[in-house]
Structures are given as structure tokens and as C-alpha cells.
Tab-separated table of C-alpha atoms in Angstrom:
chain	number	residue	atom	x	y	z
A	71	MET	CA	33.994	-107.436	-35.482
A	72	ARG	CA	31.606	-107.415	-38.615
A	73	SER	CA	32.592	-108.335	-41.648
A	74	SER	CA	31.358	-105.627	-43.363
A	75	GLU	CA	32.688	-103.362	-40.540
A	76	LYS	CA	36.161	-105.089	-41.107
A	77	ARG	CA	36.261	-103.866	-44.997
A	78	ALA	CA	34.676	-100.558	-44.475
A	79	THR	CA	37.575	-99.802	-41.584
A	80	GLY	CA	40.330	-101.532	-43.876
A	81	ARG	CA	39.140	-99.506	-46.858
A	82	LEU	CA	39.262	-96.301	-44.440
A	83	ALA	CA	42.769	-96.874	-43.917
A	84	THR	CA	43.725	-97.407	-47.052
A	85	ARG	CA	42.174	-94.384	-48.113
A	86	THR	CA	43.172	-92.173	-45.275
A	87	LEU	CA	47.575	-92.642	-46.230
A	88	THR	CA	46.296	-91.945	-49.783
A	89	ASP	CA	45.274	-88.589	-49.333
A	90	ILE	CA	48.145	-88.721	-46.503
A	91	VAL	CA	50.601	-89.266	-49.039
A	92	GLY	CA	48.786	-87.371	-51.618
A	93	ASN	CA	48.788	-84.118	-49.825
A	94	VAL	CA	52.768	-84.789	-48.810
A	95	ARG	CA	52.944	-84.584	-52.722
A	96	ASP	CA	51.422	-81.720	-53.509
A	97	THR	CA	53.165	-80.011	-50.753
A	98	HIS	CA	56.641	-81.327	-51.970
A	99	LYS	CA	55.681	-79.807	-55.472
A	100	ALA	CA	54.761	-76.453	-53.755
A	101	VAL	CA	57.748	-76.336	-51.829
A	102	ALA	CA	59.483	-77.513	-55.375
A	103	LYS	CA	57.557	-75.049	-57.830
A	104	ARG	CA	58.788	-71.893	-55.412
A	105	VAL	CA	62.492	-73.396	-54.658
A	106	PHE	CA	63.471	-73.727	-58.529
A	107	GLY	CA	61.354	-70.138	-59.416
A	108	TRP	CA	64.271	-68.585	-58.170
A	109	GLY	CA	66.653	-69.122	-60.526
A	110	PRO	CA	65.877	-70.794	-64.019
A	111	ARG	CA	69.072	-71.113	-65.643
A	112	VAL	CA	70.220	-72.651	-62.787
A	113	THR	CA	67.796	-74.839	-61.697
A	114	LEU	CA	65.932	-75.863	-64.802
A	115	PRO	CA	68.132	-79.243	-65.628
A	116	VAL	CA	67.548	-80.481	-62.223
A	117	LYS	CA	64.230	-79.938	-62.533
A	118	VAL	CA	63.852	-81.556	-65.298
A	119	ILE	CA	65.327	-84.434	-64.052
A	120	HIS	CA	63.645	-84.244	-60.357
A	121	ASN	CA	59.977	-83.536	-61.770
A	122	PRO	CA	59.458	-86.480	-63.632
A	123	ILE	CA	60.915	-88.773	-61.048
A	124	ALA	CA	58.858	-87.800	-57.719
A	125	ALA	CA	55.245	-88.468	-60.132
A	126	ILE	CA	56.686	-91.558	-60.442
A	127	VAL	CA	57.946	-92.182	-57.099
A	128	TYR	CA	54.497	-90.454	-55.468
A	129	GLY	CA	52.398	-91.947	-58.611
A	130	SER	CA	53.378	-95.502	-57.166
A	131	ILE	CA	53.387	-95.131	-53.481
A	132	ARG	CA	50.126	-93.981	-53.635
A	133	GLY	CA	49.100	-96.583	-55.803
A	134	GLY	CA	51.023	-99.468	-54.077
A	135	GLU	CA	50.045	-98.183	-50.886
A	136	PHE	CA	46.134	-98.327	-52.586
A	137	ALA	CA	46.653	-101.756	-53.782
A	138	LEU	CA	48.185	-103.372	-50.754
A	139	GLY	CA	45.455	-101.190	-48.648
A	140	PHE	CA	42.514	-102.626	-50.848
A	141	THR	CA	43.840	-106.030	-50.591
A	142	ALA	CA	44.397	-105.879	-46.883
A	143	ALA	CA	40.939	-105.182	-46.346
A	144	GLU	CA	39.738	-107.605	-47.948
A	145	ALA	CA	41.298	-110.615	-46.440
A	146	PHE	CA	40.538	-108.586	-42.976
A	147	ALA	CA	36.858	-109.353	-44.080
A	148	ALA	CA	37.441	-112.303	-45.421
A	149	THR	CA	38.572	-113.958	-41.687
A	150	LYS	CA	36.389	-115.415	-39.040
A	151	ASP	CA	33.108	-113.253	-39.011
A	152	SER	CA	32.301	-113.541	-35.780
A	153	GLY	CA	29.105	-111.366	-35.670
A	154	VAL	CA	29.961	-109.135	-32.577
A	155	PRO	CA	29.328	-104.974	-33.657
A	156	LEU	CA	32.630	-103.151	-33.129
A	157	GLY	CA	31.445	-101.083	-30.969
A	158	SER	CA	30.406	-103.973	-28.461
A	159	THR	CA	33.703	-104.059	-26.586
A	160	LEU	CA	35.384	-100.517	-24.791
A	161	ARG	CA	38.426	-100.650	-27.424
A	162	GLY	CA	36.100	-100.731	-30.175
A	163	ASN	CA	33.820	-98.380	-29.130
A	164	PHE	CA	35.659	-95.959	-27.967
A	165	ALA	CA	37.979	-95.794	-31.983
A	166	LEU	CA	34.162	-96.213	-33.660
A	167	SER	CA	33.075	-93.165	-31.966
A	168	ALA	CA	36.703	-91.237	-32.844
A	169	VAL	CA	36.344	-92.331	-36.174
A	170	ASN	CA	32.546	-91.231	-36.323
A	171	GLY	CA	33.545	-87.902	-34.941
A	172	THR	CA	36.222	-86.986	-37.089
A	173	LEU	CA	34.402	-88.097	-39.939
A	174	GLY	CA	30.445	-89.157	-39.117
A	175	ASP	CA	28.938	-87.390	-41.755
A	176	GLU	CA	31.134	-88.538	-44.602
A	177	LEU	CA	30.324	-92.312	-43.117
A	178	ASP	CA	26.959	-91.303	-42.880
A	179	GLU	CA	25.801	-90.310	-46.749
A	180	GLN	CA	28.217	-92.874	-47.893
A	181	GLY	CA	26.221	-95.740	-46.082
A	182	ASN	CA	29.714	-96.382	-43.919
A	183	PRO	CA	29.269	-99.349	-41.793
A	184	LEU	CA	30.635	-97.878	-39.406
A	185	SER	CA	28.666	-95.006	-39.374
A	186	ILE	CA	26.938	-94.578	-35.601
A	187	LYS	CA	23.090	-94.718	-35.898
A	188	MET	CA	21.584	-93.593	-32.951
A	189	ALA	CA	20.674	-95.031	-30.205
A	190	VAL	CA	19.686	-96.093	-27.236
A	191	ARG	CA	21.950	-98.357	-25.131
A	192	ARG	CA	22.347	-100.660	-22.742
A	193	ASP	CA	25.698	-103.019	-22.222
A	194	ARG	CA	27.654	-101.507	-25.323
A	195	VAL	CA	24.112	-102.974	-26.945
A	196	ASN	CA	21.669	-100.935	-28.949
A	197	VAL	CA	18.346	-101.226	-26.737
A	198	GLY	CA	15.154	-101.878	-28.935
A	199	LEU	CA	12.111	-99.284	-28.950
A	200	ARG	CA	9.575	-101.555	-29.342
A	201	PRO	CA	7.768	-101.757	-25.631
A	202	ALA	CA	8.792	-105.335	-24.575
A	203	ASP	CA	12.530	-104.028	-25.754
A	204	LEU	CA	12.710	-101.410	-23.353
A	205	ALA	CA	11.003	-102.997	-20.284
A	206	ALA	CA	13.797	-106.210	-20.646
A	207	ALA	CA	16.287	-103.613	-20.958
A	208	PHE	CA	14.575	-101.292	-17.599
A	209	PRO	CA	13.574	-103.878	-15.656
A	210	ALA	CA	13.676	-101.623	-12.918
A	211	ALA	CA	11.608	-98.690	-14.867
A	212	THR	CA	10.966	-95.059	-13.139
A	213	PRO	CA	8.780	-92.101	-14.278
A	214	LYS	CA	11.955	-90.492	-13.954
A	215	LEU	CA	14.261	-90.927	-16.776
A	216	ALA	CA	17.625	-89.401	-17.038
A	217	VAL	CA	19.584	-88.878	-20.476
A	218	PHE	CA	22.743	-88.962	-21.289
A	219	MET	CA	23.893	-87.543	-24.095
A	220	HIS	CA	28.187	-87.871	-24.743
A	221	GLY	CA	30.324	-85.323	-26.450
A	222	LEU	CA	32.411	-84.700	-29.681
A	223	GLY	CA	33.790	-88.472	-30.196
A	224	GLY	CA	32.302	-90.100	-26.620
A	225	SER	CA	30.348	-92.386	-26.640
A	226	GLU	CA	27.975	-93.819	-23.997
A	227	ASP	CA	31.382	-95.026	-22.301
A	228	ALA	CA	32.380	-91.868	-21.472
A	229	TRP	CA	30.145	-91.692	-18.343
A	230	HIS	CA	31.207	-94.238	-16.277
A	231	LEU	CA	34.989	-92.753	-16.647
A	232	ARG	CA	36.442	-93.065	-13.261
A	233	SER	CA	37.482	-89.597	-12.803
A	234	GLY	CA	38.045	-89.107	-8.891
A	235	ARG	CA	35.724	-92.250	-7.249
A	236	ARG	CA	37.430	-94.819	-6.175
A	237	ASP	CA	33.258	-96.711	-5.190
A	238	GLY	CA	32.628	-97.314	-9.469
A	239	GLU	CA	29.454	-94.866	-9.211
A	240	SER	CA	29.371	-92.904	-11.921
A	241	HIS	CA	26.376	-89.739	-11.982
A	242	GLY	CA	23.418	-92.387	-13.325
A	243	SER	CA	24.139	-94.427	-11.354
A	244	LEU	CA	23.763	-91.919	-8.232
A	245	LEU	CA	20.418	-90.441	-9.790
A	246	ALA	CA	19.476	-93.947	-9.542
A	247	SER	CA	20.071	-95.237	-6.381
A	248	GLU	CA	20.094	-91.038	-4.538
A	249	HIS	CA	16.567	-89.450	-6.566
A	250	GLY	CA	14.827	-92.055	-8.447
A	251	TYR	CA	15.927	-91.750	-12.146
A	252	THR	CA	16.445	-94.176	-14.842
A	253	PRO	CA	19.464	-93.507	-16.586
A	254	VAL	CA	19.172	-93.712	-20.304
A	255	GLU	CA	22.573	-93.093	-22.370
A	256	VAL	CA	22.180	-92.076	-25.876
A	257	ARG	CA	24.802	-92.960	-28.238
A	258	TYR	CA	24.707	-91.030	-31.676
A	259	ASN	CA	27.717	-89.569	-34.404
A	260	SER	CA	28.981	-86.942	-33.379
A	261	GLY	CA	30.646	-85.856	-36.791
A	262	LEU	CA	26.512	-84.892	-38.082
A	263	HIS	CA	25.263	-80.944	-37.887
A	264	VAL	CA	24.425	-80.407	-34.025
A	265	ALA	CA	20.704	-79.429	-35.801
A	266	GLU	CA	20.657	-82.660	-37.563
A	267	ASN	CA	21.575	-84.891	-34.115
A	268	GLY	CA	19.663	-82.705	-32.381
A	269	ARG	CA	16.259	-83.919	-34.811
A	270	GLN	CA	17.125	-87.131	-34.378
A	271	LEU	CA	17.123	-86.944	-30.309
A	272	ALA	CA	14.030	-85.005	-30.419
A	273	ALA	CA	12.112	-88.314	-33.020
A	274	LEU	CA	13.590	-90.861	-30.393
A	275	LEU	CA	12.978	-89.506	-27.617
A	276	ASP	CA	9.404	-89.472	-28.943
A	277	VAL	CA	9.313	-93.203	-29.524
A	278	VAL	CA	10.734	-94.010	-25.937
A	279	VAL	CA	8.207	-92.096	-23.924
A	280	ALA	CA	5.704	-93.456	-25.645
A	281	ALA	CA	6.939	-97.033	-25.715
A	282	TRP	CA	8.495	-96.481	-21.779
A	283	PRO	CA	7.132	-99.490	-19.516
A	284	THR	CA	5.489	-97.326	-17.094
A	285	GLU	CA	3.959	-93.425	-17.893
A	286	VAL	CA	6.516	-90.755	-17.825
A	287	ASP	CA	6.418	-87.926	-15.671
A	288	GLU	CA	9.781	-86.361	-14.942
A	289	ILE	CA	12.185	-86.530	-17.580
A	290	ILE	CA	15.914	-83.753	-16.912
A	291	LEU	CA	18.957	-84.305	-19.021
A	292	LEU	CA	22.405	-84.340	-19.118
A	293	GLY	CA	24.321	-83.238	-21.281
A	294	HIS	CA	28.955	-83.326	-21.865
A	295	SER	CA	30.663	-80.817	-24.508
A	296	MET	CA	28.580	-80.877	-27.759
A	297	GLY	CA	25.795	-83.419	-25.804
A	298	GLY	CA	24.423	-79.809	-24.638
A	299	LEU	CA	24.153	-78.375	-27.866
A	300	VAL	CA	22.250	-81.648	-29.016
A	301	ILE	CA	20.298	-81.037	-26.159
A	302	ARG	CA	19.416	-77.065	-26.469
A	303	SER	CA	19.364	-78.402	-30.751
A	304	ALA	CA	16.390	-80.671	-29.183
A	305	CYS	CA	14.175	-79.250	-27.341
A	306	ASP	CA	13.883	-76.167	-29.723
A	307	GLN	CA	12.568	-79.162	-32.357
A	308	ALA	CA	10.859	-80.984	-30.460
A	309	ASP	CA	6.710	-80.606	-30.019
A	310	GLU	CA	5.577	-78.142	-26.992
A	311	ASN	CA	2.776	-81.192	-26.353
A	312	GLY	CA	5.004	-84.100	-25.963
A	313	TRP	CA	8.064	-85.281	-23.805
A	314	VAL	CA	9.605	-81.464	-24.027
A	315	SER	CA	6.762	-81.101	-21.793
A	316	THR	CA	8.078	-83.628	-18.610
A	317	VAL	CA	11.898	-81.461	-18.968
A	318	ARG	CA	11.879	-80.574	-15.521
A	319	HIS	CA	15.999	-80.037	-15.488
A	320	VAL	CA	19.136	-79.777	-17.875
A	321	PHE	CA	22.418	-79.768	-16.908
A	322	TYR	CA	25.776	-78.007	-19.516
A	323	LEU	CA	28.391	-79.900	-18.613
A	324	GLY	CA	31.738	-78.326	-20.153
A	325	THR	CA	28.817	-76.600	-22.860
A	326	PRO	CA	31.141	-75.020	-25.760
A	327	HIS	CA	27.419	-72.759	-25.781
A	328	THR	CA	29.362	-69.591	-27.766
A	329	GLY	CA	32.383	-72.393	-29.214
A	330	ALA	CA	35.394	-73.973	-28.316
A	331	PRO	CA	38.790	-72.709	-28.843
A	332	LEU	CA	40.599	-75.216	-30.669
A	333	GLU	CA	37.598	-75.481	-33.390
A	334	ARG	CA	38.808	-71.335	-33.841
A	335	GLY	CA	41.518	-72.049	-33.880
A	336	VAL	CA	41.861	-74.418	-36.338
A	337	SER	CA	39.874	-73.001	-38.706
A	338	ARG	CA	41.606	-69.449	-38.380
A	339	LEU	CA	44.909	-71.380	-39.174
A	340	ILE	CA	43.702	-72.839	-42.208
A	341	GLU	CA	42.259	-69.432	-43.741
A	342	ARG	CA	45.896	-68.364	-43.330
A	343	LEU	CA	47.131	-72.040	-44.697
A	344	VAL	CA	44.790	-71.474	-48.016
A	345	LYS	CA	47.197	-68.045	-48.531
A	346	VAL	CA	50.414	-69.612	-49.069
A	347	GLU	CA	50.696	-72.140	-52.290
A	348	GLU	CA	52.769	-74.964	-50.037
A	349	GLY	CA	50.291	-74.837	-47.342
A	350	ARG	CA	47.260	-75.409	-48.893
A	351	PRO	CA	47.627	-79.405	-49.079
A	352	LEU	CA	47.795	-78.419	-45.101
A	353	ALA	CA	44.384	-77.237	-45.703
A	354	THR	CA	42.622	-79.089	-47.599
A	355	PHE	CA	43.172	-81.812	-45.028
A	356	LEU	CA	42.439	-80.787	-41.992
A	357	ASP	CA	38.985	-78.829	-43.208
A	358	LYS	CA	37.708	-82.625	-44.197
A	359	ARG	CA	36.912	-82.534	-40.318
A	360	SER	CA	33.363	-83.547	-39.888
A	361	VAL	CA	30.592	-80.488	-40.102
A	362	GLY	CA	30.186	-81.807	-36.706
A	363	ILE	CA	33.569	-79.945	-35.516
A	364	LYS	CA	33.081	-76.989	-36.874
A	365	ASP	CA	29.864	-76.227	-35.190
A	366	LEU	CA	31.937	-75.993	-32.244
A	367	HIS	CA	33.607	-73.287	-33.628
A	368	SER	CA	30.460	-70.446	-32.401
A	369	GLY	CA	28.666	-73.085	-30.421
A	370	SER	CA	24.758	-73.217	-30.895
A	371	TYR	CA	22.167	-70.435	-31.523
A	372	ALA	CA	19.296	-72.361	-30.230
A	373	PRO	CA	17.507	-70.749	-27.294
A	374	LEU	CA	17.273	-72.203	-23.946
A	375	LEU	CA	13.782	-74.053	-23.272
A	376	ASP	CA	11.892	-71.863	-21.491
A	377	SER	CA	9.384	-74.169	-19.098
A	378	THR	CA	12.649	-75.676	-17.528
A	379	LYS	CA	15.655	-75.585	-15.442
A	380	HIS	CA	18.724	-74.862	-16.970
A	381	TYR	CA	22.484	-75.588	-14.573
A	382	ALA	CA	25.864	-74.584	-16.451
A	383	VAL	CA	28.971	-76.725	-14.984
A	384	SER	CA	32.422	-75.643	-16.430
A	385	ALA	CA	36.298	-76.441	-15.132
A	386	SER	CA	39.340	-75.848	-15.634
A	387	ILE	CA	43.076	-76.996	-15.437
A	388	THR	CA	43.600	-74.119	-12.381
A	389	ALA	CA	41.740	-74.266	-9.012
A	390	ASP	CA	40.751	-70.413	-10.035
A	391	PRO	CA	38.757	-69.818	-13.159
A	392	ASP	CA	40.344	-66.592	-13.420
A	393	HIS	CA	43.953	-67.501	-13.411
A	394	PRO	CA	45.510	-66.468	-16.457
A	395	VAL	CA	46.450	-70.591	-17.468
A	396	ALA	CA	41.726	-70.478	-16.970
A	397	LEU	CA	41.046	-68.216	-19.655
A	398	LEU	CA	43.584	-68.997	-21.657
A	399	VAL	CA	43.263	-73.023	-22.164
A	400	GLY	CA	40.056	-73.692	-19.760
A	401	ASP	CA	39.484	-77.466	-19.152
A	402	LEU	CA	41.607	-77.459	-22.071
A	403	LEU	CA	39.639	-77.581	-24.800
A	404	VAL	CA	36.159	-75.540	-23.305
A	405	LEU	CA	36.570	-71.991	-21.527
A	406	PRO	CA	34.723	-71.498	-18.180
A	407	ALA	CA	33.561	-68.293	-20.294
A	408	SER	CA	31.684	-70.319	-23.265
A	409	ALA	CA	30.824	-73.058	-21.062
A	410	HIS	CA	28.642	-70.363	-18.896
A	411	GLY	CA	27.485	-69.015	-22.465
A	412	LYS	CA	28.484	-65.537	-21.439
A	413	GLY	CA	27.053	-62.875	-23.280
A	414	HIS	CA	24.830	-65.232	-25.283
A	415	LEU	CA	22.736	-67.144	-22.279
A	416	ASP	CA	20.532	-65.883	-19.429
A	417	PHE	CA	21.989	-68.283	-16.634
A	418	PRO	CA	21.088	-67.258	-13.699
A	419	GLU	CA	24.212	-67.103	-11.196
A	420	HIS	CA	22.985	-69.723	-8.879
A	421	HIS	CA	22.320	-71.578	-11.790
A	422	LYS	CA	25.824	-72.082	-12.579
A	423	HIS	CA	29.138	-74.212	-10.857
A	424	HIS	CA	32.516	-74.324	-11.183
A	425	VAL	CA	35.281	-76.933	-10.131
A	426	GLY	CA	39.270	-76.406	-10.127
A	427	ARG	CA	41.577	-78.634	-10.775
A	428	LEU	CA	39.506	-80.560	-13.258
A	429	THR	CA	40.252	-81.562	-16.855
A	430	HIS	CA	36.935	-81.586	-19.665
A	431	PHE	CA	36.457	-84.950	-19.254
A	432	GLY	CA	36.707	-85.219	-15.748
A	433	LEU	CA	33.566	-83.352	-15.717
A	434	LEU	CA	32.165	-87.170	-17.062
A	435	ASN	CA	32.056	-88.882	-13.897
A	436	ASN	CA	34.036	-86.590	-10.774
A	437	PRO	CA	32.099	-85.950	-7.422
A	438	ALA	CA	31.652	-82.575	-7.080
A	439	VAL	CA	30.060	-82.077	-9.776
A	440	TYR	CA	27.662	-84.599	-9.038
A	441	ASP	CA	27.353	-83.005	-5.714
A	442	ALA	CA	26.815	-79.760	-7.661
A	443	MET	CA	23.747	-81.596	-9.097
A	444	SER	CA	22.523	-82.902	-6.536
A	445	GLU	CA	21.826	-79.709	-4.619
A	446	TRP	CA	20.135	-78.338	-7.664
A	447	LEU	CA	17.173	-81.433	-7.478
A	448	THR	CA	17.246	-81.082	-4.035
A	449	LEU	CA	16.449	-77.610	-3.684
A	450	LYS	CA	12.984	-76.859	-3.644
A	451	GLY	CA	12.762	-73.269	-4.229
A	452	ASP	CA	14.864	-71.767	-7.645
A	453	HIS	CA	17.778	-70.906	-4.669
A	454	SER	CA	21.601	-71.819	-4.544
A	455	SER	CA	24.321	-70.791	-3.262
A	456	SER	CA	26.020	-68.170	-5.059
A	457	ASP	CA	27.795	-68.796	-7.653
A	458	SER	CA	31.002	-66.923	-5.814
A	459	THR	CA	30.882	-69.183	-2.819
A	460	ARG	CA	31.612	-72.790	-5.078
A	461	ARG	CA	33.111	-71.727	-8.407
A	462	ASN	CA	36.698	-72.574	-6.324
A	463	GLU	CA	34.878	-75.835	-5.456
A	464	ARG	CA	38.489	-78.772	-6.748
A	465	ALA	CA	38.218	-82.051	-7.737
A	466	PRO	CA	38.990	-84.793	-5.718
A	467	GLU	CA	42.191	-86.668	-5.801
A	468	PRO	CA	42.096	-89.077	-8.584
A	469	ALA	CA	41.975	-92.602	-7.467
A	470	ILE	CA	44.581	-94.721	-7.890
A	471	SER	CA	44.403	-97.995	-9.224
């Protein structure tokens, strides 16, 4: 880890701890205020003693935590600098991406070293965008690109999670070996607005296509969760005569086209908490989540690209997507109706697919999901088996290591 990343990590941890103490203090004060308001004559002696002591205690704790945390951050940063970026290891990449999903907009605004910059990734390293860089990173480059966009708090590593595969294959490796696509995995700061990431993706692909080792004939886009919303936004903002004119297929895996219930639930909770004095500190804390998370409240309003074919894949923890549990929690994060854009987007029935007994993250690397995409890619016309005959397909049992 680099010294700048160590220092930024320590300071972020310090700030988070002091914020938590501050919220606990404010909640304590609100509760005490209500209790002391019940009977001034009885509670006045206690109040006179309680308030100064509470102020001293919380002030000391908060000040001590800040001083200790700041010192620890500087000491941590002073240790040997490996020169290796935090995101170059599996755990480091996971942690960095999770932090960006939660606080990415704030990190970006501050110019924090922990802020992720959108980039093509290969072996957990940012790939340069000069022709020579891309040629070195993709020595077997083909004229067909498969661009992968992860979801909220994720990274390019997410596409390689094991889920029902024993052979180490992934959606990307199979698209390469069976369909001739070169997988291009993109990492981005998922805490930014979806529209901002869409703008950045459109610009990134402009450069990638122009500098690609061979002339690009075809692009397919694959987005998991928020990644699908970013793709829609990028296509909407791209120059219609540029890379977007070569896009032939777009696959949305568990994309909350009409919003995610968890974010809507948090929003409703905050609305209720602010009405009660004791709940306002918690509401303030919850409201600090990134604008990227908040964008999941209603999904994306960017239209589907007219010149290509779009496919929606959903999942549910039950085999039947119409089971009451599936209708309530879906794949635990996104409901099938939202993943299929019900009432909002015009996906043809034969461009929808559902996999039962699978969670949201299982969509990233599951054989049943790949089989559906592969079938769509091999169809010569615009016909497929109906959604009703495919919707109850079950995910294979996960591999046991």
C-alpha cells in the first residue's frame, strides 16, 4: 500500500469513528431532553449534574479518538511504502471498492487518494489507453469487445466469483472461447452519480475503441446491478456516430431499472426518523450515503439505445419468481419486476430471463445466466423461447471447494 493511501485510510477511519460518537452523543442528548422534560422539579437536580458530565465525557472521547486516530494514521503512513496500490490485491480491491460505493462522491470531491478513477483493468492493474498499452494488455485482441461493468461497491474481481462453476471459467472467458469476444473489464467509483459514471464510460470507450489494436467491428455490453444503469446512461450520452454505433447487444444482470427496495426503504426510514428528535442523529448518519446509492431509489431514466438489442436477466431466492417471498425480496437486493423494467421499459418477452434459487451476486458468474446470454448471441433472428418456458430455470448448485 502506498503511503498516501495509508494516511487517507487512517484519517477516514478516524473521521468515521468520531462521527459515530457524535451521533451517539446527539441521540443521548435528545433522549435526556425528553426524559428531563417529564418533571422539571424532580429531574432538575439530575439534569444539572448530568449535562456537564455528558458534555465532558463525549468531548473527551471524541477529541481523544481524533487525536489517537490522526496519530495512528500518520504512523501507519510512515511505515515502509510498498509502492503497490491498495487495489492490486483481492482483499484490497474489495475494500477500496466498498468504500467508494459508500462514500465515493465525497472522496472524489476531496481529491482523496482512495477515490477510484474509472479505468480498464487487467490483473488488478489500470491499463493505459495508448495503443501500445492496450496491445500489451490484450495481445489476443479481437475486433469484438465485451465490456463488463460491475455494480455498487463492486470491482472487476466480482465477475470471477465462483458460483456453480468448478472449472474456473467466467462469463468473460466463455464469451472469448465460444464467441470470439475480448473481455474488457472496467472498474469505476460507484459512489458517483449514475449519470456521471455514464459520461465517463462514454468518454473511456471513445478512447479505447480509437486505440484498440484492431478495428472494432462489434461491442456487447454487460452490466451487473448498477452497472446496467451506467451502461444505459453511457449509451444515451455517447456520440451516435462513435463506438455506440457498433453496440449489438446489451445484457442487464439484476439491474434495478425501476429502483431497489432497500434504498427506498432507507429513504422512508430517514423521513420518519427526522420527525422525532431522538431519531435525527441516525437520520443524519444514514443520509451521508453516497449519491450513487441514492440514485438506486428510482433507477435510471436514460432510454434504451434504439439501435441494439437489450436483454434483462433477473434472479430470486425461490425457484418461482411469483412466490410471495420472491415478490417481497427478489434476489435479496433487486426484485424481478425491477430487473425486467416492468411498467417502464419495453423489453420483449423473449428478451427476458429468470433464474430461480439464485442471489443477486450469483448472477455475476453462473452457468444458467451465461447459457441464456449465449443462446441470445447465437440466434440468427430475433426469436427465442418464451419467457414462460425459461423463467423457472434453476441455478446449478454452487461448487464445493
